[in-house]
Coordinates of C-alpha atoms and ligand atoms in Angstrom, one line a residue:
M201 CA 85.1 100.5 103.8
S202 CA 85.5 103.7 105.9
E203 CA 86.5 107.0 104.4
I204 CA 89.8 106.8 106.4
N205 CA 90.7 103.4 104.9
I206 CA 89.9 104.5 101.4
L207 CA 92.1 107.6 101.9
K208 CA 94.9 105.2 103.2
E209 CA 94.5 103.0 100.1
L210 CA 94.6 106.0 97.8
E211 CA 97.7 107.3 99.6
D212 CA 99.4 103.9 99.1
I213 CA 98.7 104.2 95.4
V214 CA 99.8 107.8 94.6
G215 CA 101.6 108.9 97.7
K216 CA 100.4 111.2 100.5
D217 CA 101.0 114.5 98.6
Y218 CA 98.6 113.6 95.7
V219 CA 95.4 112.7 97.4
S220 CA 93.2 114.7 99.7
N221 CA 89.9 114.6 101.5
R222 CA 90.4 118.0 103.1
S223 CA 87.6 120.5 102.5
E224 CA 89.9 123.3 101.5
D225 CA 91.4 121.1 98.7
L226 CA 88.0 119.7 97.6
Y227 CA 86.3 123.1 97.4
I228 CA 87.7 123.8 93.9
Y229 CA 86.8 120.3 92.7
S230 CA 83.2 120.6 93.8
Q231 CA 82.3 123.2 91.2
D232 CA 83.3 124.5 87.8
P233 CA 83.4 128.1 86.3
G234 CA 79.9 127.7 84.7
A235 CA 76.4 128.2 86.1
S236 CA 75.9 124.6 87.3
L237 CA 75.3 124.1 91.0
S238 CA 78.3 122.7 93.0
R239 CA 78.3 119.2 94.6
P240 CA 80.8 118.1 97.2
A241 CA 83.6 115.8 96.1
D242 CA 84.9 113.3 98.7
F243 CA 88.4 112.8 97.5
V244 CA 90.7 114.3 94.9
V245 CA 93.5 112.1 93.5
M246 CA 96.3 112.9 91.1
P247 CA 97.9 109.8 89.5
I248 CA 101.0 110.0 87.4
T249 CA 101.1 106.6 85.6
S250 CA 98.5 104.4 83.9
K251 CA 99.2 101.7 86.5
E252 CA 98.2 104.1 89.3
V253 CA 95.0 104.9 87.4
Q254 CA 94.3 101.1 87.1
E255 CA 94.8 100.7 90.8
I256 CA 92.5 103.6 91.7
V257 CA 89.8 102.4 89.3
T258 CA 90.0 98.9 90.7
L259 CA 89.6 100.3 94.3
A260 CA 86.7 102.5 93.3
N261 CA 84.9 99.6 91.4
R262 CA 85.4 97.3 94.4
E263 CA 84.0 99.9 96.8
K264 CA 81.4 101.2 94.3
I265 CA 82.8 104.8 94.7
P266 CA 82.0 107.2 91.8
I267 CA 85.0 108.5 89.8
V268 CA 85.0 111.7 87.8
P269 CA 87.9 112.2 85.4
M270 CA 89.0 115.8 85.0
G271 CA 91.3 117.6 82.6
G272 CA 91.4 121.3 82.8
G273 CA 87.9 121.4 84.2
L274 CA 87.0 124.2 81.9
T275 CA 84.1 122.8 79.9
L276 CA 81.8 125.1 81.9
S277 CA 78.7 122.8 81.8
G278 CA 79.2 120.9 85.0
L279 CA 80.7 117.8 83.4
V280 CA 83.4 117.5 86.0
I281 CA 81.3 118.3 89.0
P282 CA 80.9 115.1 91.1
I283 CA 77.1 114.8 90.9
K284 CA 77.1 111.8 93.3
G285 CA 80.3 112.6 95.2
G286 CA 83.2 110.3 95.2
I287 CA 86.7 110.7 93.7
V288 CA 87.7 113.5 91.3
M289 CA 90.7 112.2 89.3
D290 CA 92.7 115.2 88.3
M291 CA 94.8 114.1 85.3
K292 CA 97.2 117.0 85.2
R293 CA 100.3 115.1 86.5
M294 CA 100.0 112.8 83.5
N295 CA 101.6 115.4 81.3
K296 CA 104.3 113.6 79.1
I297 CA 104.6 114.3 75.4
I298 CA 105.7 110.8 74.4
E299 CA 106.2 111.1 70.7
I300 CA 105.9 113.6 67.9
N301 CA 105.8 111.8 64.6
E302 CA 106.7 114.5 62.0
L303 CA 106.2 112.4 59.0
S304 CA 102.9 110.8 59.9
R305 CA 101.9 114.0 61.7
F306 CA 100.6 112.9 65.1
A307 CA 101.4 113.5 68.7
L308 CA 101.2 110.7 71.3
I309 CA 100.6 112.3 74.6
E310 CA 99.3 111.6 78.1
A311 CA 95.9 112.7 79.0
G312 CA 97.0 115.6 81.2
V313 CA 98.9 117.5 78.5
T314 CA 97.5 121.0 78.1
S315 CA 96.9 122.8 74.9
G316 CA 99.4 125.5 76.0
Q317 CA 102.0 122.8 76.7
L318 CA 101.6 121.1 73.3
L319 CA 101.5 124.4 71.4
A320 CA 104.7 125.6 73.1
Y321 CA 106.5 122.3 72.6
L322 CA 105.7 122.2 68.9
N323 CA 106.5 125.9 68.3
T324 CA 110.0 125.2 69.8
N325 CA 110.8 121.8 68.5
H326 CA 108.6 121.2 65.4
P327 CA 107.7 124.7 64.1
D328 CA 106.2 123.4 60.9
L329 CA 103.5 121.5 62.7
Q330 CA 100.4 122.6 64.6
P331 CA 98.0 120.8 66.9
P332 CA 94.2 121.2 66.9
V333 CA 93.5 123.6 69.8
P334 CA 90.4 125.5 70.8
D335 CA 90.1 129.2 71.7
A336 CA 89.9 128.1 75.4
P337 CA 92.4 129.1 78.0
P338 CA 95.8 127.2 77.5
S339 CA 95.3 125.2 80.7
I340 CA 92.7 123.0 79.1
T341 CA 93.8 119.5 78.2
I342 CA 94.0 118.2 74.6
A343 CA 92.3 115.0 75.8
G344 CA 89.4 116.8 77.5
N345 CA 88.8 119.0 74.4
A346 CA 89.0 116.1 71.9
L347 CA 86.7 114.0 74.1
I348 CA 83.9 116.6 74.0
H349 CA 84.1 117.1 70.3
G350 CA 85.8 120.4 70.7
S351 CA 86.7 122.6 67.8
G352 CA 89.3 125.2 66.9
Y353 CA 91.5 126.7 64.1
L354 CA 91.6 123.7 61.8
S355 CA 88.1 122.5 62.3
Q356 CA 86.6 124.0 59.1
K357 CA 89.2 122.1 57.1
F358 CA 89.6 118.9 59.0
G359 CA 86.6 118.4 61.3
D360 CA 86.0 118.6 65.0
H361 CA 88.8 117.5 67.4
G362 CA 87.1 114.2 68.3
S363 CA 87.5 113.1 64.7
M364 CA 91.3 113.9 65.0
I365 CA 91.9 111.1 67.6
N366 CA 94.0 108.3 66.1
G367 CA 94.2 106.1 69.1
L368 CA 93.5 105.9 72.9
E369 CA 94.8 104.1 75.9
V370 CA 91.9 103.5 78.2
I371 CA 91.3 102.1 81.7
L372 CA 87.9 100.6 82.1
P373 CA 86.1 100.0 85.4
D374 CA 87.4 96.4 85.4
G375 CA 90.8 97.9 86.0
E376 CA 92.2 96.6 82.7
L377 CA 94.2 98.7 80.2
Y378 CA 92.9 98.7 76.6
K379 CA 94.5 100.1 73.5
L380 CA 92.2 101.4 70.8
G381 CA 93.1 102.2 67.2
S382 CA 96.1 101.1 65.2
C383 CA 98.1 101.0 68.5
A384 CA 96.2 97.8 69.3
V385 CA 98.0 96.1 66.4
S386 CA 101.1 98.2 65.6
D387 CA 103.7 100.3 67.3
Y388 CA 102.4 103.3 65.2
W389 CA 99.5 105.3 66.7
F390 CA 98.7 106.6 63.2
T391 CA 95.1 105.7 62.5
R392 CA 91.8 104.5 64.0
G393 CA 91.2 101.7 61.4
P394 CA 91.0 99.5 59.6
I395 CA 89.7 97.5 62.6
P396 CA 86.3 97.9 64.4
D397 CA 86.4 101.5 65.7
F398 CA 85.6 101.8 69.4
I399 CA 87.1 105.3 69.9
G400 CA 83.8 107.0 69.1
M401 CA 82.3 105.5 72.2
F402 CA 84.6 107.7 74.3
T403 CA 83.8 111.0 72.6
S404 CA 81.0 113.1 74.2
S405 CA 80.4 110.3 76.7
F406 CA 81.8 112.7 79.4
G407 CA 83.9 110.2 81.3
T408 CA 81.0 107.8 81.8
I409 CA 82.8 104.7 80.3
G410 CA 86.5 104.8 81.2
I411 CA 89.5 106.9 81.9
I412 CA 91.7 107.9 79.0
T413 CA 95.4 107.8 79.9
K414 CA 97.0 108.4 76.5
L415 CA 95.9 109.6 73.2
S416 CA 97.3 110.1 69.7
I417 CA 96.1 113.3 68.1
K418 CA 96.6 114.4 64.5
L419 CA 98.9 117.3 63.8
F420 CA 98.8 119.5 60.7
P421 CA 101.2 121.5 58.6
K422 CA 101.7 125.1 59.6
H423 CA 101.9 127.4 56.7
K424 CA 104.2 130.4 56.6
I425 CA 101.5 133.1 56.4
R426 CA 98.2 133.1 58.3
T427 CA 95.9 136.0 58.1
L428 CA 92.3 137.1 58.3
V429 CA 89.7 138.4 55.8
F430 CA 86.8 140.0 57.5
G431 CA 83.3 140.3 56.0
L432 CA 80.2 142.1 57.3
C433 CA 76.8 140.6 56.6
K434 CA 73.5 142.4 57.2
D435 CA 71.1 139.6 56.3
P436 CA 71.7 136.3 58.1
K437 CA 69.6 134.4 55.5
T438 CA 72.4 134.9 53.0
L439 CA 74.9 133.2 55.2
P440 CA 74.3 129.4 54.5
K441 CA 74.9 129.9 50.8
L442 CA 77.8 132.3 51.2
I443 CA 79.6 129.9 53.6
S444 CA 78.8 126.9 51.4
N445 CA 80.5 128.8 48.5
I446 CA 83.5 129.7 50.6
T447 CA 84.0 126.1 51.6
F448 CA 83.5 125.0 48.0
D449 CA 86.4 127.2 46.9
D450 CA 88.6 125.6 49.6
V451 CA 90.2 128.9 50.6
A452 CA 89.6 128.9 54.4
E453 CA 91.4 127.2 57.2
D454 CA 88.8 128.4 59.7
I455 CA 85.6 130.3 59.5
L456 CA 84.1 132.1 62.5
L457 CA 80.9 134.1 62.7
G458 CA 80.4 136.7 65.4
I459 CA 77.1 138.2 66.5
A460 CA 77.2 140.6 69.3
D461 CA 75.3 143.7 70.4
K462 CA 78.5 145.1 72.0
P463 CA 80.7 146.9 71.0
D464 CA 78.0 149.1 69.3
W465 CA 79.5 148.8 65.8
M466 CA 78.7 145.0 65.8
K467 CA 75.0 145.4 66.5
G468 CA 72.8 144.4 63.6
Y469 CA 75.6 142.7 61.7
V470 CA 77.1 139.3 61.5
T471 CA 80.9 139.5 61.4
I472 CA 82.5 136.9 59.2
M473 CA 86.1 136.0 60.0
V474 CA 87.8 133.8 57.4
Y475 CA 91.3 132.6 58.4
I476 CA 93.5 132.0 55.4
T477 CA 97.0 130.5 55.2
G478 CA 99.6 130.2 52.5
E479 CA 103.2 129.9 51.5
S480 CA 103.5 133.2 49.7
E481 CA 101.9 136.7 49.5
D482 CA 100.6 135.8 46.0
E483 CA 98.7 132.8 47.4
I484 CA 97.2 135.0 50.2
N485 CA 96.3 137.8 47.7
N486 CA 94.5 135.2 45.4
K487 CA 92.5 133.8 48.3
T488 CA 91.6 137.3 49.5
K489 CA 90.4 138.2 46.0
I490 CA 88.2 135.1 45.9
L491 CA 86.7 136.0 49.3
K492 CA 86.0 139.6 48.4
K493 CA 84.2 138.4 45.2
L494 CA 82.2 135.9 47.2
Y495 CA 81.2 138.6 49.8
R496 CA 80.2 140.9 47.0
E497 CA 78.1 138.3 45.3
S498 CA 76.2 137.5 48.5
K499 CA 75.7 141.2 49.3
S500 CA 78.0 141.0 52.3
R501 CA 80.9 143.5 52.5
Y502 CA 84.6 143.0 52.8
M503 CA 85.8 144.9 55.9
K504 CA 89.2 146.3 56.5
V505 CA 90.0 146.3 60.2
P506 CA 92.7 148.1 62.2
K507 CA 95.9 146.1 62.5
R508 CA 95.5 145.8 66.3
L509 CA 92.0 144.2 66.0
E510 CA 93.3 141.8 63.4
E511 CA 96.2 140.8 65.7
I512 CA 93.8 140.1 68.5
F513 CA 91.8 137.7 66.4
L514 CA 95.0 136.0 65.1
E515 CA 96.2 135.2 68.6
K516 CA 96.2 131.5 69.4
P517 CA 94.2 131.0 71.5
Q518 CA 92.5 134.3 71.1
F519 CA 90.9 135.6 74.2
A520 CA 87.5 134.5 72.9
A521 CA 85.5 136.3 75.5
T522 CA 86.7 139.8 74.9
A523 CA 83.3 140.8 73.4
A524 CA 81.3 139.1 76.1
D525 CA 79.0 141.0 78.5
F526 CA 81.0 140.4 81.7
R527 CA 78.9 141.1 84.7
K528 CA 80.0 141.9 88.2
G529 CA 80.9 138.6 89.7
G530 CA 82.4 137.3 86.5
G531 CA 80.3 134.3 85.7
F532 CA 80.3 133.1 82.2
E533 CA 78.4 130.1 80.7
Y534 CA 79.6 129.2 77.3
V535 CA 77.3 126.7 75.7
G536 CA 76.8 125.5 72.2
A537 CA 75.1 123.3 69.7
F538 CA 76.0 121.5 66.5
V539 CA 73.6 122.4 63.7
P540 CA 73.5 121.9 59.9
L541 CA 74.5 125.0 57.8
K542 CA 70.9 125.7 56.8
L543 CA 70.0 126.6 60.4
I544 CA 72.4 129.5 60.9
P545 CA 69.7 132.2 60.5
E546 CA 67.4 130.5 63.0
M547 CA 70.2 129.9 65.5
I548 CA 71.1 133.7 65.4
K549 CA 67.4 134.5 66.0
I550 CA 67.1 132.0 68.9
G551 CA 70.3 133.1 70.6
S552 CA 69.6 136.8 70.3
E553 CA 66.0 136.5 71.5
I554 CA 66.7 134.2 74.4
S555 CA 69.6 136.6 75.5
L556 CA 67.4 139.7 75.4
N557 CA 64.5 137.9 77.2
H558 CA 67.0 137.2 80.0
E559 CA 68.4 140.7 80.0
I560 CA 71.8 139.4 78.8
I561 CA 73.6 141.3 76.0
P562 CA 73.5 139.0 72.9
T563 CA 77.0 137.6 72.4
L564 CA 77.1 134.5 70.1
G565 CA 79.1 133.0 67.4
A566 CA 79.7 130.0 65.2
R567 CA 82.5 128.0 63.8
L568 CA 82.4 125.9 60.7
I569 CA 83.2 122.2 61.1
G570 CA 84.6 120.0 58.3
Q571 CA 84.0 122.1 55.2
G572 CA 80.5 123.0 56.0
H573 CA 79.3 119.5 57.2
A574 CA 78.3 121.1 60.5
V575 CA 78.3 124.4 62.4
M576 CA 79.2 124.7 66.0
F577 CA 77.2 127.5 67.5
F578 CA 78.1 129.1 70.8
F579 CA 76.2 131.4 73.1
T580 CA 77.7 133.2 76.0
Y581 CA 75.3 133.8 78.9
S582 CA 77.0 135.9 81.6
F583 CA 76.0 136.1 85.2
N584 CA 77.0 137.4 88.6
R585 CA 78.4 134.4 90.5
A586 CA 77.6 136.1 93.8
D587 CA 73.9 136.3 92.9
P588 CA 72.1 133.0 92.9
K589 CA 69.1 134.5 91.0
D590 CA 71.4 135.7 88.3
M591 CA 73.0 132.2 88.0
E592 CA 69.5 130.7 87.8
N593 CA 68.7 133.2 85.0
A594 CA 71.8 131.9 83.0
R595 CA 70.7 128.3 83.6
D596 CA 67.2 129.1 82.4
A597 CA 68.6 130.8 79.3
L598 CA 70.8 127.7 78.6
H599 CA 67.8 125.3 79.1
E600 CA 65.6 127.3 76.7
T601 CA 68.4 127.3 74.2
N602 CA 68.9 123.6 74.4
K603 CA 65.1 123.0 73.9
A604 CA 64.9 125.4 71.0
V605 CA 68.0 123.9 69.3
L606 CA 66.6 120.4 69.6
E607 CA 63.2 121.5 68.2
I608 CA 64.7 122.9 65.0
G609 CA 67.0 119.8 64.5
G610 CA 70.3 120.7 66.2
I611 CA 72.1 118.9 69.0
P612 CA 73.3 120.7 72.2
W613 CA 77.1 120.4 72.6
K614 CA 78.8 119.4 75.8
A615 CA 75.3 119.5 77.3
E616 CA 75.0 119.8 81.1
L617 CA 72.8 117.3 83.0
A618 CA 69.4 118.9 82.1
G619 CA 70.5 119.2 78.5
Q620 CA 71.6 115.6 78.3
Q621 CA 68.1 114.6 79.5
L622 CA 66.5 116.7 76.8
I623 CA 68.7 115.0 74.2
L624 CA 67.8 111.5 75.6
E625 CA 64.1 112.4 75.4
K626 CA 64.4 113.0 71.7
M627 CA 66.8 110.2 71.0
D628 CA 65.8 107.1 69.0
T629 CA 64.7 104.4 71.5
N630 CA 67.1 101.8 70.2
Y631 CA 70.1 104.2 70.3
K632 CA 69.2 104.7 74.0
K633 CA 68.9 101.0 74.5
L634 CA 72.4 100.5 73.0
L635 CA 73.8 103.3 75.2
K636 CA 72.4 101.7 78.3
N637 CA 73.5 98.2 77.3
I638 CA 77.1 99.3 76.6
K639 CA 77.3 101.3 79.8
N640 CA 75.9 98.3 81.9
L641 CA 78.3 95.9 80.2
L642 CA 81.5 98.1 80.7
D643 CA 80.5 99.8 84.0
P644 CA 78.2 97.4 85.8
N645 CA 78.5 99.3 89.1
G646 CA 77.9 102.7 87.5
I647 CA 81.0 104.3 89.0
M648 CA 82.1 106.4 86.0
N649 CA 80.9 110.0 86.2
P650 CA 77.4 108.9 87.4
G651 CA 74.5 111.2 86.7
N652 CA 75.7 111.9 83.2
W653 CA 74.0 110.3 80.2
E654 CA 71.7 108.4 82.6
V655 CA 69.1 106.5 80.6
K656 CA 66.2 106.3 83.0
Ligands
FAD358 C1 86.9 131.4 77.3 C2 86.6 130.0 76.8 C3 86.7 129.7 75.5 C4 86.5 128.5 75.0 N1 86.6 128.3 73.6 C5 86.4 127.0 73.1 C6 86.6 126.7 71.7 O1 87.0 127.6 70.9 N2 86.4 125.5 71.3 C7 86.1 124.5 72.1 O2 85.9 123.3 71.7 N3 85.9 124.7 73.4 C8 86.0 125.9 74.0 N4 85.8 126.1 75.3 C9 85.3 125.1 76.2 C10 86.3 124.2 76.9 O3 87.1 125.0 77.7 C11 87.1 123.4 76.1 O4 86.4 122.6 75.2 C12 88.1 122.5 76.9 O5 88.9 122.0 75.9 C13 87.7 121.4 77.7 O6 88.9 120.7 78.1 P1 89.2 120.4 79.6 O7 90.5 119.8 79.7 O8 88.9 121.7 80.4 O9 88.1 119.3 79.9 P2 87.3 118.9 81.2 O10 86.3 120.0 81.5 O11 88.3 118.6 82.3 O12 86.6 117.6 80.8 C14 85.7 117.5 79.8 C15 84.9 116.1 79.8 O13 85.8 115.1 79.5 C16 86.0 114.2 80.6 N5 87.4 113.9 80.6 C17 88.4 114.7 80.8 N6 89.6 114.1 80.8 C18 89.3 112.8 80.7 C19 90.0 111.6 80.7 N7 91.4 111.6 80.8 N8 89.4 110.4 80.5 C20 88.0 110.3 80.4 N9 87.3 111.4 80.4 C21 87.9 112.6 80.6 C22 85.5 114.9 81.8 O14 84.9 114.0 82.7 C23 84.4 115.8 81.2 O15 83.2 115.1 81.1 C24 86.1 127.4 75.8 C25 86.0 127.7 77.2 C26 86.3 128.9 77.7 C27 86.3 129.1 79.2

């Protein structure tokens, strides 16, 4: 079918105002803010109902046109860049908060609801509840973040955001609508089981299987007081044990590590940020005492910081990149990896060395996931967007990091195309076979975000 006829069909589905093939509209959908190379999109479409999504997917499947689902488009590793052209489906108009269940603590929302929107809604209407949100800009979507195993303030206690999904409404390439989780059986979107759990198939699959139109995400109690206890560690080798002890004592809602050569006072140290919450000053004081003792025992130091600095780190989301080495041109690749606790010292070494080798000021950090079950490490590699060589430098640093991470036993997070191929090279053959079989079964024409997770 000709481009003009496809445009006409898309216009019939969503209306003229919400589809475009004009180069000035497509420019922004052909790239992301990270270091990946841009690729041209053919159409952008913004549906507002699940039915519209079904019709668009049916059209794309019939005509074998690639579809790339996009939330906030802020993952930074090229996951919403249309590698093989086609339709970028921008989900932002699907922004209804359908239900907040106070008692069972979940939010049923459409896939385009942003973290800023849900935070603001809960702050106003349900101030005792909080959603899982990352430190990313508030225009990211809750769905996009949960679907890439994102993490944030509650992750040390309750796990990554992918594990907080209770249920999904999904449109598969056959154009059918599927409900996954308890919502397949009950009116309550309150749990994933106890039925065979297919939700995991949609996390970290980067839009290669279907389009999520609704999701139920867990909410958590918000305690009266939330504060921070800073520690300063000179020897990274002591960190795995120290962190294991902190999680054993169950005092922390969130634990972040910061490693940066700038500002100067941070150089040579690992900053430990433990977020604690409570209902009374007594509870906070007790938790602080426990932390000070644990710091002392591991030869780290408790650090009192100026009020203003504490306030910055208590912001939600905090402006995570304030310590980053911003270059002229403003490019910023934020990459990461999941590793076991034991590998923290090695990860610090790898990230710092690769940064220095690429003349980037080391700026990295880590967040604890699920009471020490995993650590999400992040590296920021800055570059000048106006300088292709500098962008290549950031991409090379990223690739080296992914290789090094896989070698020591970690797994790159939200990996860009080249990183996905590195993971696939190391992946168990039968896991790969399963991935390929599932993909071929559900998406026989390969229309869903093609190029990603391609088993060759
Ligand atoms: C300054 C900064 C700080 C950050 N801090 C954090 C942090 O603390 N923690 C963290 O986890 N991340 C962080 N990030 C990374 C990233 O921004 C977030 O993880 C973000 O939540 C991604 O959401 P998004 O809506 O932008 O997803 P997108 O980039 O739009 O999408 C992510 C993936 O999901 C797929 N997808 C999106 N919507 C759908 C759908 N409806 N159906 C099917 N597939 C879909 C896309 O195709 C893509 O593959 C940070 C980023 C920046 C720029």
